[in-house]
Amino acid sequence: MKASDLFVKALENEGVEYIFGVPGEENLDFLQSPDFRTGTP
């Protein structure tokens, strides 16, 4: 498990439904986390 996976789980535990940002090299691990779900509101 990576830190990005833990971060996604922490956001879910806090009830965060949406995050905003520009995908790029700096947050690629976060976007590739198995628990990260993409979509449009």
PDB file of N, CA and C in Angstrom:
ATOM      1  N   MET A   1       0.852  -1.177   0.000  1.00  0.00           N
ATOM      2  CA  MET A   1       0.000   0.000   0.000  1.00  0.00           C
ATOM      3  C   MET A   1       0.898   1.241   0.000  1.00  0.00           C
ATOM      4  N   LYS A   2       0.529   2.182  -0.822  1.00  0.00           N
ATOM      5  CA  LYS A   2       1.286   3.430  -0.935  1.00  0.00           C
ATOM      6  C   LYS A   2       0.629   4.530  -0.097  1.00  0.00           C
ATOM      7  N   ALA A   3       1.370   5.592   0.110  1.00  0.00           N
ATOM      8  CA  ALA A   3       0.834   6.741   0.846  1.00  0.00           C
ATOM      9  C   ALA A   3      -0.380   7.322   0.126  1.00  0.00           C
ATOM     10  N   SER A   4      -0.359   7.306  -1.204  1.00  0.00           N
ATOM     11  CA  SER A   4      -1.499   7.845  -1.956  1.00  0.00           C
ATOM     12  C   SER A   4      -2.767   7.025  -1.702  1.00  0.00           C
ATOM     13  N   ASP A   5      -2.618   5.712  -1.517  1.00  0.00           N
ATOM     14  CA  ASP A   5      -3.772   4.866  -1.198  1.00  0.00           C
ATOM     15  C   ASP A   5      -4.349   5.242   0.167  1.00  0.00           C
ATOM     16  N   LEU A   6      -3.465   5.473   1.129  1.00  0.00           N
ATOM     17  CA  LEU A   6      -3.911   5.872   2.465  1.00  0.00           C
ATOM     18  C   LEU A   6      -4.596   7.237   2.432  1.00  0.00           C
ATOM     19  N   PHE A   7      -4.071   8.125   1.607  1.00  0.00           N
ATOM     20  CA  PHE A   7      -4.657   9.459   1.484  1.00  0.00           C
ATOM     21  C   PHE A   7      -6.074   9.373   0.921  1.00  0.00           C
ATOM     22  N   VAL A   8      -6.276   8.547  -0.087  1.00  0.00           N
ATOM     23  CA  VAL A   8      -7.615   8.375  -0.673  1.00  0.00           C
ATOM     24  C   VAL A   8      -8.566   7.804   0.368  1.00  0.00           C
ATOM     25  N   LYS A   9      -8.122   6.821   1.129  1.00  0.00           N
ATOM     26  CA  LYS A   9      -8.969   6.238   2.174  1.00  0.00           C
ATOM     27  C   LYS A   9      -9.316   7.268   3.243  1.00  0.00           C
ATOM     28  N   ALA A  10      -8.343   8.107   3.607  1.00  0.00           N
ATOM     29  CA  ALA A  10      -8.600   9.151   4.604  1.00  0.00           C
ATOM     30  C   ALA A  10      -9.648  10.137   4.096  1.00  0.00           C
ATOM     31  N   LEU A  11      -9.565  10.506   2.828  1.00  0.00           N
ATOM     32  CA  LEU A  11     -10.571  11.402   2.251  1.00  0.00           C
ATOM     33  C   LEU A  11     -11.955  10.759   2.285  1.00  0.00           C
ATOM     34  N   GLU A  12     -12.029   9.475   1.957  1.00  0.00           N
ATOM     35  CA  GLU A  12     -13.312   8.764   2.000  1.00  0.00           C
ATOM     36  C   GLU A  12     -13.861   8.725   3.422  1.00  0.00           C
ATOM     37  N   ASN A  13     -12.988   8.457   4.390  1.00  0.00           N
ATOM     38  CA  ASN A  13     -13.417   8.388   5.791  1.00  0.00           C
ATOM     39  C   ASN A  13     -13.952   9.723   6.290  1.00  0.00           C
ATOM     40  N   GLU A  14     -13.463  10.812   5.735  1.00  0.00           N
ATOM     41  CA  GLU A  14     -13.919  12.143   6.127  1.00  0.00           C
ATOM     42  C   GLU A  14     -15.153  12.587   5.346  1.00  0.00           C
ATOM     43  N   GLY A  15     -15.600  11.763   4.422  1.00  0.00           N
ATOM     44  CA  GLY A  15     -16.809  12.077   3.667  1.00  0.00           C
ATOM     45  C   GLY A  15     -16.594  13.001   2.476  1.00  0.00           C
ATOM     46  N   VAL A  16     -15.359  13.143   2.040  1.00  0.00           N
ATOM     47  CA  VAL A  16     -15.071  14.002   0.889  1.00  0.00           C
ATOM     48  C   VAL A  16     -15.625  13.338  -0.367  1.00  0.00           C
ATOM     49  N   GLU A  17     -16.437  14.066  -1.100  1.00  0.00           N
ATOM     50  CA  GLU A  17     -17.031  13.520  -2.314  1.00  0.00           C
ATOM     51  C   GLU A  17     -16.341  14.003  -3.577  1.00  0.00           C
ATOM     52  N   TYR A  18     -15.839  15.231  -3.563  1.00  0.00           N
ATOM     53  CA  TYR A  18     -15.237  15.810  -4.761  1.00  0.00           C
ATOM     54  C   TYR A  18     -13.902  16.457  -4.414  1.00  0.00           C
ATOM     55  N   ILE A  19     -12.962  16.304  -5.308  1.00  0.00           N
ATOM     56  CA  ILE A  19     -11.707  17.041  -5.218  1.00  0.00           C
ATOM     57  C   ILE A  19     -11.454  17.652  -6.588  1.00  0.00           C
ATOM     58  N   PHE A  20     -10.760  18.740  -6.601  1.00  0.00           N
ATOM     59  CA  PHE A  20     -10.485  19.444  -7.846  1.00  0.00           C
ATOM     60  C   PHE A  20      -8.988  19.608  -7.999  1.00  0.00           C
ATOM     61  N   GLY A  21      -8.512  19.483  -9.207  1.00  0.00           N
ATOM     62  CA  GLY A  21      -7.099  19.668  -9.469  1.00  0.00           C
ATOM     63  C   GLY A  21      -6.790  19.407 -10.932  1.00  0.00           C
ATOM     64  N   VAL A  22      -5.569  19.654 -11.278  1.00  0.00           N
ATOM     65  CA  VAL A  22      -5.097  19.427 -12.640  1.00  0.00           C
ATOM     66  C   VAL A  22      -4.225  18.182 -12.623  1.00  0.00           C
ATOM     67  N   PRO A  23      -4.595  17.120 -13.356  1.00  0.00           N
ATOM     68  CA  PRO A  23      -3.782  15.913 -13.365  1.00  0.00           C
ATOM     69  C   PRO A  23      -2.398  16.194 -13.938  1.00  0.00           C
ATOM     70  N   GLY A  24      -1.417  15.606 -13.316  1.00  0.00           N
ATOM     71  CA  GLY A  24      -0.050  15.791 -13.795  1.00  0.00           C
ATOM     72  C   GLY A  24       0.912  14.866 -13.081  1.00  0.00           C
ATOM     73  N   GLU A  25       2.161  15.044 -13.348  1.00  0.00           N
ATOM     74  CA  GLU A  25       3.205  14.171 -12.812  1.00  0.00           C
ATOM     75  C   GLU A  25       3.230  14.160 -11.283  1.00  0.00           C
ATOM     76  N   GLU A  26       2.969  15.309 -10.672  1.00  0.00           N
ATOM     77  CA  GLU A  26       3.063  15.413  -9.219  1.00  0.00           C
ATOM     78  C   GLU A  26       1.993  14.611  -8.488  1.00  0.00           C
ATOM     79  N   ASN A  27       0.844  14.398  -9.094  1.00  0.00           N
ATOM     80  CA  ASN A  27      -0.228  13.675  -8.415  1.00  0.00           C
ATOM     81  C   ASN A  27      -0.636  12.393  -9.145  1.00  0.00           C
ATOM     82  N   LEU A  28       0.232  11.871  -9.979  1.00  0.00           N
ATOM     83  CA  LEU A  28      -0.080  10.671 -10.755  1.00  0.00           C
ATOM     84  C   LEU A  28      -0.340   9.464  -9.857  1.00  0.00           C
ATOM     85  N   ASP A  29       0.458   9.278  -8.792  1.00  0.00           N
ATOM     86  CA  ASP A  29       0.226   8.156  -7.879  1.00  0.00           C
ATOM     87  C   ASP A  29      -1.155   8.242  -7.244  1.00  0.00           C
ATOM     88  N   PHE A  30      -1.555   9.436  -6.901  1.00  0.00           N
ATOM     89  CA  PHE A  30      -2.872   9.651  -6.311  1.00  0.00           C
ATOM     90  C   PHE A  30      -3.974   9.237  -7.286  1.00  0.00           C
ATOM     91  N   LEU A  31      -3.835   9.640  -8.532  1.00  0.00           N
ATOM     92  CA  LEU A  31      -4.848   9.330  -9.542  1.00  0.00           C
ATOM     93  C   LEU A  31      -4.881   7.849  -9.901  1.00  0.00           C
ATOM     94  N   GLN A  32      -3.759   7.156  -9.713  1.00  0.00           N
ATOM     95  CA  GLN A  32      -3.694   5.734 -10.039  1.00  0.00           C
ATOM     96  C   GLN A  32      -4.010   4.840  -8.843  1.00  0.00           C
ATOM     97  N   SER A  33      -4.342   5.428  -7.722  1.00  0.00           N
ATOM     98  CA  SER A  33      -4.698   4.650  -6.546  1.00  0.00           C
ATOM     99  C   SER A  33      -5.918   3.788  -6.867  1.00  0.00           C
ATOM    100  N   PRO A  34      -5.909   2.523  -6.438  1.00  0.00           N
ATOM    101  CA  PRO A  34      -7.038   1.635  -6.765  1.00  0.00           C
ATOM    102  C   PRO A  34      -8.380   2.129  -6.222  1.00  0.00           C
ATOM    103  N   ASP A  35      -8.369   2.904  -5.144  1.00  0.00           N
ATOM    104  CA  ASP A  35      -9.615   3.375  -4.546  1.00  0.00           C
ATOM    105  C   ASP A  35     -10.087   4.707  -5.096  1.00  0.00           C
ATOM    106  N   PHE A  36      -9.304   5.322  -5.976  1.00  0.00           N
ATOM    107  CA  PHE A  36      -9.669   6.621  -6.537  1.00  0.00           C
ATOM    108  C   PHE A  36     -10.679   6.412  -7.654  1.00  0.00           C
ATOM    109  N   ARG A  37     -11.811   7.099  -7.551  1.00  0.00           N
ATOM    110  CA  ARG A  37     -12.853   6.970  -8.574  1.00  0.00           C
ATOM    111  C   ARG A  37     -12.993   8.292  -9.302  1.00  0.00           C
ATOM    112  N   THR A  38     -13.014   8.225 -10.610  1.00  0.00           N
ATOM    113  CA  THR A  38     -13.183   9.447 -11.391  1.00  0.00           C
ATOM    114  C   THR A  38     -14.612   9.549 -11.882  1.00  0.00           C
ATOM    115  N   GLY A  39     -14.993  10.714 -12.231  1.00  0.00           N
ATOM    116  CA  GLY A  39     -16.334  10.938 -12.746  1.00  0.00           C
ATOM    117  C   GLY A  39     -16.630  12.413 -12.769  1.00  0.00           C
ATOM    118  N   THR A  40     -17.785  12.737 -13.267  1.00  0.00           N
ATOM    119  CA  THR A  40     -18.198  14.132 -13.276  1.00  0.00           C
ATOM    120  C   THR A  40     -19.428  14.276 -12.408  1.00  0.00           C
ATOM    121  N   PRO A  41     -19.518  15.379 -11.691  1.00  0.00           N
ATOM    122  CA  PRO A  41     -20.681  15.559 -10.802  1.00  0.00           C
ATOM    123  C   PRO A  41     -21.966  15.766 -11.571  1.00  0.00           C
TER     124      PRO A  41
END
